[in-house]
Short mmCIF file of C-alpha atoms in Angstrom, two decimals:
data_model
loop_
_atom_site.label_atom_id
_atom_site.label_comp_id
_atom_site.label_asym_id
_atom_site.label_seq_id
_atom_site.Cartn_x
_atom_site.Cartn_y
_atom_site.Cartn_z
CA MET B 1 -51.18 -7.36 -8.35
CA ASN B 2 -48.87 -9.60 -5.66
CA SER B 3 -48.97 -9.86 -1.96
CA PHE B 4 -47.14 -6.45 -2.09
CA ASP B 5 -49.61 -3.97 -3.35
CA ILE B 6 -47.07 -2.64 -6.10
CA ARG B 7 -46.91 -2.91 -9.54
CA ILE B 8 -43.63 -2.51 -11.44
CA PRO B 9 -43.90 -1.73 -15.55
CA GLY B 10 -41.53 -5.01 -16.69
CA TYR B 11 -40.41 -6.33 -13.94
CA THR B 12 -43.10 -9.32 -11.49
CA ILE B 13 -41.57 -9.21 -8.24
CA HIS B 14 -41.82 -12.09 -6.06
CA SER B 15 -40.62 -11.02 -2.59
CA ALA B 16 -39.82 -8.63 0.01
CA VAL B 17 -35.68 -8.53 0.69
CA GLY B 18 -35.54 -5.83 3.14
CA HIS B 19 -36.96 -2.79 4.15
CA GLY B 20 -36.32 0.55 6.15
CA GLY B 21 -36.18 3.67 6.98
CA MET B 22 -36.90 5.39 3.26
CA ALA B 23 -37.37 2.64 1.33
CA SER B 24 -37.71 -1.07 0.81
CA VAL B 25 -35.69 -3.31 -1.58
CA TYR B 26 -37.95 -6.44 -3.70
CA LEU B 27 -37.29 -9.52 -5.35
CA ALA B 28 -38.13 -9.12 -9.21
CA THR B 29 -37.04 -10.82 -11.87
CA GLN B 30 -37.34 -8.16 -15.29
CA ASP B 31 -39.38 -9.08 -17.72
CA SER B 32 -37.52 -8.41 -20.59
CA LEU B 33 -34.51 -10.58 -19.59
CA ASN B 34 -35.79 -13.01 -17.87
CA ARG B 35 -32.95 -12.08 -14.53
CA LYS B 36 -33.44 -11.83 -10.85
CA VAL B 37 -33.37 -7.90 -9.40
CA ALA B 38 -33.50 -6.30 -6.82
CA ILE B 39 -34.34 -3.15 -6.48
CA LYS B 40 -34.81 0.06 -4.02
CA VAL B 41 -38.06 1.48 -3.81
CA LEU B 42 -37.66 5.32 -1.98
CA ARG B 43 -40.41 5.95 -0.09
CA ASN B 44 -41.93 9.14 0.00
CA SER B 45 -39.93 10.23 -2.66
CA SER B 46 -42.17 14.16 -3.42
CA GLU B 47 -40.46 15.44 0.16
CA ALA B 48 -37.94 17.95 -0.72
CA GLY B 49 -34.35 17.01 -1.84
CA ILE B 50 -35.48 13.35 -0.78
CA GLY B 51 -36.03 11.93 -4.70
CA GLU B 52 -32.97 13.83 -6.09
CA ARG B 53 -30.55 12.25 -3.87
CA PHE B 54 -32.04 9.00 -4.77
CA ILE B 55 -31.49 9.54 -8.08
CA ASN B 56 -28.03 11.10 -7.64
CA GLU B 57 -26.76 7.38 -5.38
CA ALA B 58 -27.90 5.37 -8.82
CA ARG B 59 -26.36 8.08 -10.97
CA TYR B 60 -22.58 7.66 -8.24
CA ILE B 61 -23.32 4.00 -8.64
CA ALA B 62 -24.26 3.14 -12.98
CA GLY B 63 -20.89 5.34 -13.06
CA LEU B 64 -18.55 3.41 -11.65
CA ASN B 65 -16.31 1.07 -13.22
CA SER B 66 -15.90 -2.46 -10.92
CA PRO B 67 -16.42 -5.73 -10.56
CA HIS B 68 -17.20 -5.18 -6.43
CA VAL B 69 -19.41 -2.86 -6.71
CA ILE B 70 -22.61 -3.11 -7.31
CA THR B 71 -24.75 -3.33 -10.58
CA ILE B 72 -27.29 -0.83 -11.86
CA TYR B 73 -30.10 -2.39 -14.50
CA ASP B 74 -32.26 0.91 -14.60
CA ILE B 75 -33.93 3.81 -13.36
CA SER B 76 -37.56 5.07 -13.33
CA GLN B 77 -40.62 7.02 -10.86
CA LEU B 78 -43.60 4.68 -10.06
CA GLU B 79 -47.93 6.71 -11.01
CA SER B 80 -47.13 7.03 -7.29
CA GLY B 81 -44.51 9.27 -7.34
CA ASP B 82 -42.00 7.10 -5.63
CA TYR B 83 -38.72 5.74 -8.04
CA TYR B 84 -36.71 2.79 -7.67
CA ILE B 85 -33.56 1.52 -8.59
CA ALA B 86 -33.56 -1.80 -10.33
CA MET B 87 -29.78 -2.77 -9.36
CA GLU B 88 -28.08 -6.60 -9.76
CA PHE B 89 -29.25 -9.12 -7.28
CA VAL B 90 -26.59 -10.36 -5.55
CA GLY B 91 -27.53 -13.80 -3.51
CA GLY B 92 -25.06 -14.63 -0.91
CA GLY B 93 -26.13 -12.00 1.87
CA ASP B 94 -23.91 -9.80 3.46
CA VAL B 95 -21.19 -9.87 6.15
CA THR B 96 -22.77 -11.20 9.38
CA GLU B 97 -24.61 -14.58 7.26
CA ASN B 98 -20.78 -15.57 6.16
CA LEU B 99 -19.35 -15.85 8.91
CA ALA B 100 -18.43 -19.20 8.09
CA ARG B 101 -16.98 -17.78 4.72
CA LEU B 102 -14.74 -15.48 6.39
CA SER B 103 -13.43 -18.73 9.38
CA THR B 104 -9.75 -17.28 8.46
CA PRO B 105 -7.43 -14.12 8.81
CA ARG B 106 -6.43 -14.95 4.89
CA ASP B 107 -10.62 -14.60 4.69
CA ILE B 108 -10.62 -11.89 5.55
CA LEU B 109 -7.92 -10.20 4.46
CA ALA B 110 -8.74 -10.90 1.31
CA MET B 111 -12.56 -10.05 1.87
CA ILE B 112 -11.07 -6.63 3.10
CA ARG B 113 -9.05 -5.99 0.01
CA GLN B 114 -11.79 -6.13 -2.03
CA VAL B 115 -13.67 -4.37 -1.01
CA ALA B 116 -11.07 -1.92 -0.50
CA LEU B 117 -10.65 -2.30 -5.04
CA ALA B 118 -14.24 -0.86 -5.06
CA LEU B 119 -13.01 1.26 -2.46
CA ALA B 120 -10.50 2.69 -5.03
CA VAL B 121 -12.81 3.31 -7.99
CA VAL B 122 -15.30 5.12 -5.86
CA HIS B 123 -13.10 7.81 -4.00
CA ASP B 124 -11.07 7.64 -7.71
CA ASN B 125 -14.68 8.94 -9.39
CA GLY B 126 -14.54 12.05 -7.09
CA ILE B 127 -17.28 10.06 -4.21
CA ILE B 128 -16.95 9.07 -0.76
CA HIS B 129 -19.64 6.20 1.05
CA ARG B 130 -19.29 7.47 4.75
CA ASP B 131 -21.16 3.65 5.57
CA VAL B 132 -19.23 1.35 4.56
CA LYS B 133 -20.67 -1.53 7.69
CA PRO B 134 -20.84 -5.51 7.17
CA THR B 135 -24.49 -5.00 6.04
CA ASN B 136 -23.42 -3.07 3.13
CA ILE B 137 -21.16 -5.64 1.72
CA LEU B 138 -22.54 -8.62 -0.05
CA PHE B 139 -21.62 -11.62 -1.55
CA ARG B 140 -21.98 -13.42 -5.03
CA LYS B 141 -22.79 -16.94 -4.68
CA ASP B 142 -18.81 -16.83 -6.53
CA GLY B 143 -17.50 -16.19 -2.95
CA THR B 144 -17.09 -12.46 -4.71
CA ALA B 145 -17.21 -9.72 -2.11
CA VAL B 146 -19.50 -6.83 -2.70
CA LEU B 147 -20.63 -3.17 -2.14
CA THR B 148 -23.66 -1.47 -1.41
CA ASP B 149 -25.91 1.01 -0.80
CA PHE B 150 -24.55 4.67 -1.55
CA GLY B 151 -27.61 5.89 -0.47
CA ILE B 152 -25.73 8.49 1.53
CA ALA B 153 -22.78 9.08 -0.05
CA LYS B 154 -21.18 12.65 -0.48
CA ASP B 155 -19.73 13.68 -4.36
CA VAL B 156 -15.92 15.74 -2.83
CA ASP B 157 -16.65 17.92 -6.01
CA SER B 158 -20.16 19.24 -5.26
CA ASP B 159 -20.58 21.95 -2.63
CA SER B 160 -23.69 20.35 -0.72
CA ASP B 161 -24.67 17.94 1.90
CA LEU B 162 -25.72 14.96 1.51
CA THR B 163 -26.82 14.89 4.81
CA GLN B 164 -30.15 16.19 5.36
CA ALA B 165 -32.39 15.93 8.07
CA GLY B 166 -34.09 12.00 7.47
CA PHE B 167 -30.72 11.05 6.08
CA SER B 168 -28.12 9.85 8.24
CA LEU B 169 -24.27 10.66 9.00
CA GLY B 170 -23.88 6.65 8.83
CA SER B 171 -23.85 4.07 11.03
CA PRO B 172 -22.25 5.31 14.27
CA ALA B 173 -20.47 2.21 15.21
CA TYR B 174 -18.35 2.14 12.52
CA SER B 175 -18.38 5.33 11.13
CA SER B 176 -14.97 7.12 11.70
CA PRO B 177 -14.27 10.04 15.06
CA GLU B 178 -14.61 13.12 12.18
CA GLN B 179 -18.17 11.71 10.79
CA ALA B 180 -19.06 11.15 14.02
CA GLN B 181 -18.07 15.14 15.38
CA CYS B 182 -20.18 16.15 12.14
CA LEU B 183 -16.73 17.28 10.73
CA PRO B 184 -15.21 17.45 6.92
CA ILE B 185 -14.74 14.66 6.07
CA ASP B 186 -12.40 12.94 3.13
CA VAL B 187 -11.39 9.83 1.95
CA THR B 188 -10.57 8.43 4.95
CA THR B 189 -13.24 8.03 6.74
CA ASP B 190 -14.03 4.78 4.17
CA ILE B 191 -10.30 3.43 5.51
CA TYR B 192 -11.23 3.28 8.93
CA SER B 193 -15.04 2.40 8.06
CA LEU B 194 -13.12 -0.35 6.86
CA GLY B 195 -10.94 -0.77 9.77
CA VAL B 196 -13.48 -2.04 11.60
CA VAL B 197 -14.90 -4.11 10.02
CA LEU B 198 -11.36 -5.32 9.79
CA LEU B 199 -10.81 -5.55 13.52
CA GLU B 200 -14.83 -6.90 14.24
CA LEU B 201 -13.83 -10.29 12.31
CA LEU B 202 -10.69 -10.54 14.01
CA VAL B 203 -11.42 -10.18 16.98
CA GLY B 204 -15.24 -10.59 16.82
CA GLN B 205 -16.68 -7.40 18.34
CA ASN B 206 -16.98 -3.97 17.57
CA PRO B 207 -15.54 -2.72 20.64
CA PHE B 208 -16.31 1.15 19.86
CA LYS B 209 -20.09 0.00 20.19
CA GLY B 210 -21.08 1.56 23.18
CA ASP B 211 -24.82 1.27 25.01
CA SER B 212 -26.02 4.81 23.03
CA HIS B 213 -24.95 6.92 20.01
CA THR B 214 -23.91 8.58 22.08
CA SER B 215 -21.25 6.42 23.52
CA THR B 216 -20.17 4.81 20.55
CA ALA B 217 -19.51 7.79 19.46
CA VAL B 218 -17.22 9.40 21.89
CA ASN B 219 -15.36 6.31 22.27
CA HIS B 220 -14.35 6.38 17.69
CA ILE B 221 -13.41 9.83 19.41
CA GLN B 222 -10.80 9.04 22.31
CA GLN B 223 -11.04 4.86 23.12
CA PRO B 224 -7.06 3.77 21.54
CA VAL B 225 -6.80 1.15 19.24
CA PRO B 226 -7.47 -2.21 21.11
CA ALA B 227 -4.17 -4.28 21.43
CA LEU B 228 -4.83 -7.21 19.09
CA PRO B 229 -4.05 -10.92 20.62
CA ALA B 230 -0.86 -12.80 20.29
CA GLU B 231 -1.48 -14.28 16.92
CA PHE B 232 -2.49 -11.12 15.03
CA THR B 233 0.28 -9.13 16.25
CA TYR B 234 1.72 -8.95 12.59
CA LEU B 235 -1.67 -7.52 11.61
CA ALA B 236 -1.18 -4.26 14.08
CA PRO B 237 -0.12 -1.92 11.04
CA LEU B 238 -2.25 -2.47 9.52
CA ILE B 239 -4.94 -1.61 11.90
CA ASN B 240 -4.37 1.02 13.73
CA ARG B 241 -3.04 3.22 10.52
CA MET B 242 -6.27 2.38 8.98
CA LEU B 243 -7.82 3.71 12.64
CA ALA B 244 -6.06 6.24 13.55
CA LYS B 245 -8.17 8.90 14.83
CA LEU B 246 -6.52 11.91 12.50
CA PRO B 247 -7.05 11.46 9.65
CA GLY B 248 -3.86 12.32 8.10
CA GLU B 249 -2.91 9.24 9.70
CA ARG B 250 -4.20 6.69 7.84
CA TYR B 251 -3.44 5.49 4.83
CA GLN B 252 -4.44 8.75 2.64
CA SER B 253 -5.88 5.66 -0.56
CA CYS B 254 -6.61 3.05 -0.91
CA ARG B 255 -4.01 2.10 -2.92
CA GLU B 256 -1.62 2.38 -0.60
CA MET B 257 -3.65 0.17 1.65
CA ILE B 258 -4.21 -2.29 -0.80
CA ALA B 259 -0.51 -2.82 -1.04
CA ASP B 260 0.19 -3.45 2.35
CA ILE B 261 -2.25 -5.66 1.96
CA GLU B 262 -0.78 -7.91 -0.97
CA LYS B 263 2.58 -7.27 0.80
CA ILE B 264 1.45 -9.32 3.85
CA LEU B 265 -0.66 -12.04 1.70
CA GLU B 266 2.22 -12.48 0.51
CA MET B 267 4.41 -13.25 3.45
CA ASP B 268 1.71 -15.40 4.03
CA ASP B 269 2.26 -17.69 1.10
CA GLU B 270 5.95 -18.54 1.41
CA ARG B 271 5.05 -18.64 4.99
CA GLY B 272 3.50 -22.13 4.87
CA GLY B 273 -0.10 -20.35 4.39
CA GLU B 274 -0.15 -19.98 8.60
CA LEU B 275 -2.87 -17.44 7.66
CA SER B 276 -5.86 -19.74 6.24
CA SER B 277 -5.86 -21.57 10.12
CA PRO B 278 -9.39 -21.60 11.37
CA ARG B 279 -8.72 -18.45 13.51
CA PRO B 280 -9.16 -19.65 16.84
CA SER B 281 -11.70 -19.28 20.20
CA ALA B 282 -10.54 -17.96 23.28
CA LEU B 283 -11.64 -21.51 24.75
CA SER B 284 -10.61 -23.22 22.39
CA ARG B 285 -7.23 -22.46 22.37
CA LEU B 286 -7.11 -24.06 25.77
CA PRO B 287 -6.25 -27.97 26.71
CA GLY B 288 -8.52 -29.45 27.94
CA TRP B 289 -7.15 -30.14 31.70
CA ILE B 290 -8.05 -26.47 31.72
CA LYS B 291 -11.22 -26.93 30.05
CA GLY B 292 -13.26 -29.88 32.24
CA GLY B 293 -11.93 -26.44 35.00
CA LEU B 294 -13.62 -23.81 33.58
CA ALA B 295 -17.22 -25.45 36.00
CA THR B 296 -16.02 -23.76 39.38
CA LEU B 297 -14.71 -20.39 38.51
CA ALA B 298 -12.38 -19.56 41.04
CA THR B 299 -10.16 -23.14 39.89
CA SER B 300 -10.49 -22.18 36.67
CA ALA B 301 -9.41 -18.17 36.42
CA ALA B 302 -6.59 -19.52 38.72
CA LEU B 303 -5.76 -21.66 35.39
CA LEU B 304 -6.64 -18.79 33.05
CA ALA B 305 -4.01 -17.02 34.87
CA VAL B 306 -1.57 -19.72 34.50
CA TYR B 307 -1.93 -20.58 31.39
CA PHE B 308 -1.40 -17.34 30.16
CA GLY B 309 1.02 -16.02 33.11
CA ILE B 310 4.32 -15.01 31.64
CA PHE B 311 5.48 -18.19 32.90
CA TYR B 312 4.51 -20.07 29.96
CA GLN B 313 6.28 -18.18 28.03
CA SER B 314 9.68 -19.95 27.42
CA GLU B 315 12.93 -18.43 27.10
CA THR B 316 12.40 -18.15 23.74
CA GLU B 317 9.46 -16.74 23.49
CA ARG B 318 10.38 -14.14 25.35
CA GLU B 319 13.71 -13.00 23.65
CA ILE B 320 11.81 -13.12 20.02
CA GLU B 321 9.48 -10.52 22.36
CA ARG B 322 12.26 -8.15 23.11
CA LEU B 323 13.34 -8.63 19.82
CA LEU B 324 10.26 -7.14 18.29
CA GLY B 325 10.32 -4.36 20.82
CA GLN B 326 13.82 -2.99 19.88
CA ALA B 327 13.06 -3.63 15.75
CA ASP B 328 9.51 -1.67 16.82
CA LEU B 329 11.87 1.58 18.95
CA ARG B 330 13.80 1.91 15.59
CA MET B 331 11.39 1.82 13.28
CA GLN B 332 9.61 4.54 15.46
CA ALA B 333 13.54 6.11 15.35
CA GLY B 334 13.86 5.74 11.78
CA HIS B 335 17.29 3.19 11.30
CA TYR B 336 15.23 0.98 9.41
CA LEU B 337 18.86 -0.38 7.97
CA ALA B 338 21.55 1.14 9.50
CA PRO B 339 22.99 2.46 11.96
CA ALA B 340 25.12 -1.20 11.25
CA GLY B 341 24.04 -4.07 14.51
CA ASP B 342 21.83 -1.64 15.23
CA ASN B 343 18.62 -1.02 13.39
CA ALA B 344 14.91 -2.21 13.01
CA ARG B 345 16.34 -5.00 10.04
CA ASP B 346 18.28 -6.20 11.84
CA PHE B 347 16.56 -6.72 15.18
CA TYR B 348 13.27 -8.76 12.64
CA ARG B 349 16.20 -10.50 10.92
CA GLN B 350 16.95 -12.04 14.76
CA VAL B 351 13.87 -12.88 15.54
CA LEU B 352 13.73 -14.80 12.47
CA ALA B 353 16.83 -16.97 13.09
CA LEU B 354 14.80 -17.72 16.04
CA ASP B 355 11.18 -18.52 14.81
CA SER B 356 11.48 -18.58 10.66
CA THR B 357 7.40 -18.57 10.72
CA ASN B 358 7.84 -15.24 12.31
CA LEU B 359 5.04 -12.88 10.11
CA ASN B 360 5.71 -10.00 12.60
CA ALA B 361 9.30 -10.42 11.56
CA ALA B 362 9.18 -11.11 8.13
CA LEU B 363 6.31 -8.68 7.39
CA GLY B 364 8.62 -5.94 9.43
CA VAL B 365 11.85 -6.39 6.88
CA LYS B 366 9.68 -6.45 4.32
CA THR B 367 8.46 -2.66 6.19
CA ALA B 368 12.03 -1.55 7.21
CA GLU B 369 13.56 -1.87 3.85
CA GLN B 370 10.23 -0.30 1.89
CA ARG B 371 10.90 2.33 3.94
CA GLN B 372 14.20 2.68 4.09
CA LEU B 373 14.28 2.84 -0.60
CA ASP B 374 11.25 5.33 -0.65
CA ALA B 375 13.99 7.56 2.04
CA TYR B 376 16.77 7.05 -0.21
CA LEU B 377 14.36 7.43 -3.26
CA THR B 378 13.13 10.60 -2.03
CA GLN B 379 16.39 11.88 -0.83
CA GLY B 380 18.35 10.52 -4.30
CA ALA B 381 15.60 13.32 -6.30
CA GLN B 382 15.92 16.26 -3.87
CA ALA B 383 19.85 16.35 -4.52
CA LEU B 384 19.46 15.59 -8.17
CA GLN B 385 17.26 18.46 -7.97
CA ARG B 386 19.88 21.10 -6.34
CA GLY B 387 22.74 19.92 -8.92
CA ARG B 388 24.64 17.04 -6.20
CA LEU B 389 25.21 14.64 -8.94
CA GLN B 390 28.27 12.93 -7.81
CA ARG B 391 29.83 15.55 -4.43
CA PRO B 392 29.64 15.17 -1.60
CA GLU B 393 30.17 11.98 -0.95
CA GLY B 394 28.00 10.32 0.00
CA GLU B 395 25.01 12.53 0.34
CA ASN B 396 24.32 12.68 -3.79
CA ALA B 397 22.16 11.56 -6.10
CA LEU B 398 24.18 8.33 -7.45
CA HIS B 399 24.77 7.97 -3.91
CA TYR B 400 21.14 7.55 -3.22
CA PHE B 401 20.07 6.08 -6.13
CA ARG B 402 22.46 3.30 -6.12
CA GLN B 403 22.09 2.40 -2.59
CA ALA B 404 18.34 1.77 -3.37
CA LEU B 405 19.50 -0.23 -5.79
CA GLN B 406 21.24 -2.31 -3.43
CA ILE B 407 17.03 -2.93 -1.32
CA ASP B 408 15.64 -3.32 -4.93
CA ALA B 409 18.10 -4.35 -7.62
CA ALA B 410 15.63 -4.32 -10.09
CA ASN B 411 14.21 -0.76 -8.62
CA ALA B 412 12.65 1.62 -11.29
CA ARG B 413 12.75 4.88 -10.28
CA ALA B 414 16.39 4.78 -8.94
CA HIS B 415 17.27 3.07 -12.26
CA ALA B 416 15.40 6.49 -13.95
CA GLY B 417 16.87 8.63 -11.24
CA ILE B 418 20.10 7.33 -12.17
CA ALA B 419 19.85 7.59 -15.58
CA GLN B 420 18.87 11.65 -15.18
CA VAL B 421 21.41 11.90 -13.61
CA ILE B 422 23.88 10.79 -17.06
CA ASP B 423 20.69 13.06 -19.38
CA GLU B 424 22.35 16.03 -16.22
CA TYR B 425 26.63 15.75 -16.92
CA ILE B 426 25.50 15.67 -21.00
CA ARG B 427 23.32 18.86 -20.65
CA LEU B 428 26.63 20.16 -18.95
CA ALA B 429 28.77 18.74 -20.54
CA ARG B 430 27.31 20.42 -24.10
CA ALA B 431 26.50 24.47 -22.10
CA GLU B 432 30.29 24.13 -21.33
CA ILE B 433 30.64 23.69 -25.70
CA ILE B 434 28.91 26.62 -26.78
CA ASP B 435 31.35 28.14 -24.38
CA SER B 436 34.09 26.56 -25.65
CA ASP B 437 35.33 26.23 -22.00
CA TYR B 438 36.51 22.66 -23.34
CA ARG B 439 38.24 21.83 -20.60
CA GLY B 440 34.85 22.36 -18.46
CA ALA B 441 33.25 19.39 -20.92
CA HIS B 442 35.55 17.16 -20.31
CA TYR B 443 34.77 16.71 -16.97
CA TYR B 444 31.69 16.16 -17.08
CA VAL B 445 32.21 13.76 -19.75
CA ASP B 446 34.28 12.08 -17.78
CA SER B 447 31.51 12.27 -15.13
CA GLY B 448 29.09 10.47 -16.92
CA LEU B 449 31.06 7.32 -19.19
CA SER B 450 32.38 6.65 -15.07
CA ILE B 451 28.60 5.74 -14.83
CA ALA B 452 27.71 4.60 -17.43
CA PRO B 453 31.17 4.16 -19.76
CA GLN B 454 28.67 2.81 -22.77
CA ASN B 455 26.76 5.57 -23.30
CA GLU B 456 26.11 6.60 -26.85
CA VAL B 457 25.61 10.75 -26.36
CA LEU B 458 28.48 10.34 -23.71
CA LEU B 459 31.62 9.22 -26.87
CA SER B 460 30.11 10.87 -28.77
CA LEU B 461 30.36 13.90 -27.18
CA SER B 462 34.29 12.32 -26.36
CA THR B 463 34.92 11.99 -29.18
CA GLU B 464 33.83 15.88 -30.58
CA LEU B 465 36.32 17.68 -27.88
CA LYS B 466 39.18 15.66 -29.18
CA GLN B 467 38.55 16.33 -32.37
CA LYS B 468 38.19 20.08 -31.45
CA ARG B 469 41.31 19.77 -28.44
CA GLU B 470 43.15 18.12 -31.85
CA GLN B 471 41.81 21.17 -33.78
CA ARG B 472 43.26 23.99 -30.90
CA GLN B 473 46.85 21.70 -31.05
CA ALA B 474 47.01 22.51 -34.67
CA GLN B 475 46.16 26.20 -34.76
CA LEU B 476 48.35 26.64 -31.25
CA GLN B 477 51.89 24.65 -33.39
CA LYS B 478 51.07 27.36 -36.32
CA ALA B 479 50.83 30.06 -34.90
CA GLN B 480 54.76 28.93 -33.06
CA GLN B 481 55.28 27.99 -36.40
CA GLN B 482 54.61 31.92 -37.63
CA LYS B 483 56.15 33.03 -35.01
CA PRO B 484 59.68 33.05 -35.66
CA GLN B 485 59.22 34.13 -39.15
CA GLN B 486 57.78 36.94 -38.01
CA GLN B 487 60.80 37.82 -35.45
CA VAL B 488 64.06 37.38 -38.02
CA THR B 489 61.67 40.75 -40.43
CA GLN B 490 61.88 42.36 -37.91
CA LYS B 491 64.74 42.65 -36.27
CA PRO B 492 66.87 44.87 -39.68
CA LYS B 493 64.13 47.43 -38.82
CA GLU B 494 65.29 47.94 -34.95
CA LYS B 495 68.40 48.10 -36.17
CA SER B 496 68.16 50.34 -38.60
CA ARG B 497 66.65 52.49 -36.18
CA THR B 498 69.84 51.88 -33.21
CA VAL B 499 72.98 53.28 -35.44
CA ARG B 500 69.51 56.32 -36.38
CA THR B 501 69.63 56.85 -32.52
CA VAL B 502 73.11 56.90 -32.27
CA ILE B 503 74.11 59.50 -35.17
CA ARG B 504 71.44 61.78 -32.75
CA ASN B 505 73.32 61.15 -29.91
CA VAL B 506 76.51 62.16 -31.91
CA LEU B 507 75.45 64.95 -33.21
CA ASP B 508 73.10 66.70 -30.32
CA LYS B 509 76.78 66.45 -28.54
CA PHE B 510 79.35 68.88 -31.35
CA ARG B 511 76.17 71.01 -31.24
CA ASP B 512 76.63 71.39 -27.19
CA THR B 513 80.10 71.58 -27.89
CA ILE B 514 80.37 74.42 -30.53
CA SER B 515 77.85 76.55 -28.75
CA GLY B 516 79.51 75.89 -25.22
CA ASP B 517 82.49 77.93 -26.97
#
């Protein structure tokens, strides 16, 4: 018997790791494999529905395959009737214990990306975690982030709501607006919670946390996302979308969000790794002469006003701020790359001309190009569906797909779209050949060859049409040669008919004369 008054066959209990409202977690060794494990023991398992939900938690996690989701080893029941789960022991602590490991924006984004990868797998398996928060994100010794505690997870394919008496709806400080209002939820609720974690790590506090659960819930529902410090403004599009009040305005999948995070990290690599610089505290950003003046509150307030005031901004900084504002307006209006000289990308490029290391502008260029690319691909697909292959000019499938390739020459969807245009010309040409409309078939073949001069199918159809044209010409020539012969054989008959007609007329007149006499 150990000092914790608990025995689990096959395991040696070493210490208590933590206690919650419904369960206790112990550090133990699995005797058969001599490995450290964490054992979560559910108290009062006999209460209606609680044991079943505990088992469901284990089954949910066991069905997931991700290096960023905690691993389940075993689930069983003690002699007392209480259930337990034996799982991977993650010894690196949670987010709150690893702030030193998360000292730079890049470290934070890398961790958020790993949790998002875990959530992507969770969501792919039809599960919503519903309790994403710093204490449910653990670290292995190698620094890998691991998502844990699926105790209130919801199976989106199940009709039953796992939230019952005694089970939390989630942690209020990280709950989505719809969670706070007990409304139906989807996978975007986890994205919102992860956005709160990201924001808290960047600014040093959770801006939605109030004095009570009620005030916190109201803040999530009503309070807008706070403006980020100047050094984090390039992350505003990411955070604002994660923390949108309406689920439909958030990222609709973790993979979509991961793509944007990776884009930011990639841009940072190209710009020399600004995100790897430690996050400056408000005090550390001040010059030494201001720090010394903080002893006198009135003096420090005046100095701070001067330091952070508009007069501190240089002319270049003000121009950059203006250009970024203009770029954002064009983005909102959908003017990503056009009209020339008055579009979002052009304004972002003007910023980069003034400050080549401006991540906000660099990311803006990429975002503007991506949005325009997506628009061209969508327009191309719609034009193709309507049969607008190369007409009308400037509003046809080929035009849109070629415009997409101007942005991304290797874009697979654009190349596939052009291939579909060619295939449609082939289909139309074959249909005309079947109907013996060779003129129409020639039009479609020539149109296809204008796009792909070396296309073997189109070249083969062109050869086939040439042969059919030659055959038709030969038939016409033969018909022309036969026509004069027919005319010659018909002439004597026509002559004899004429003679008979004259004789008949003479006889008729003779008879009329005799009758008259």
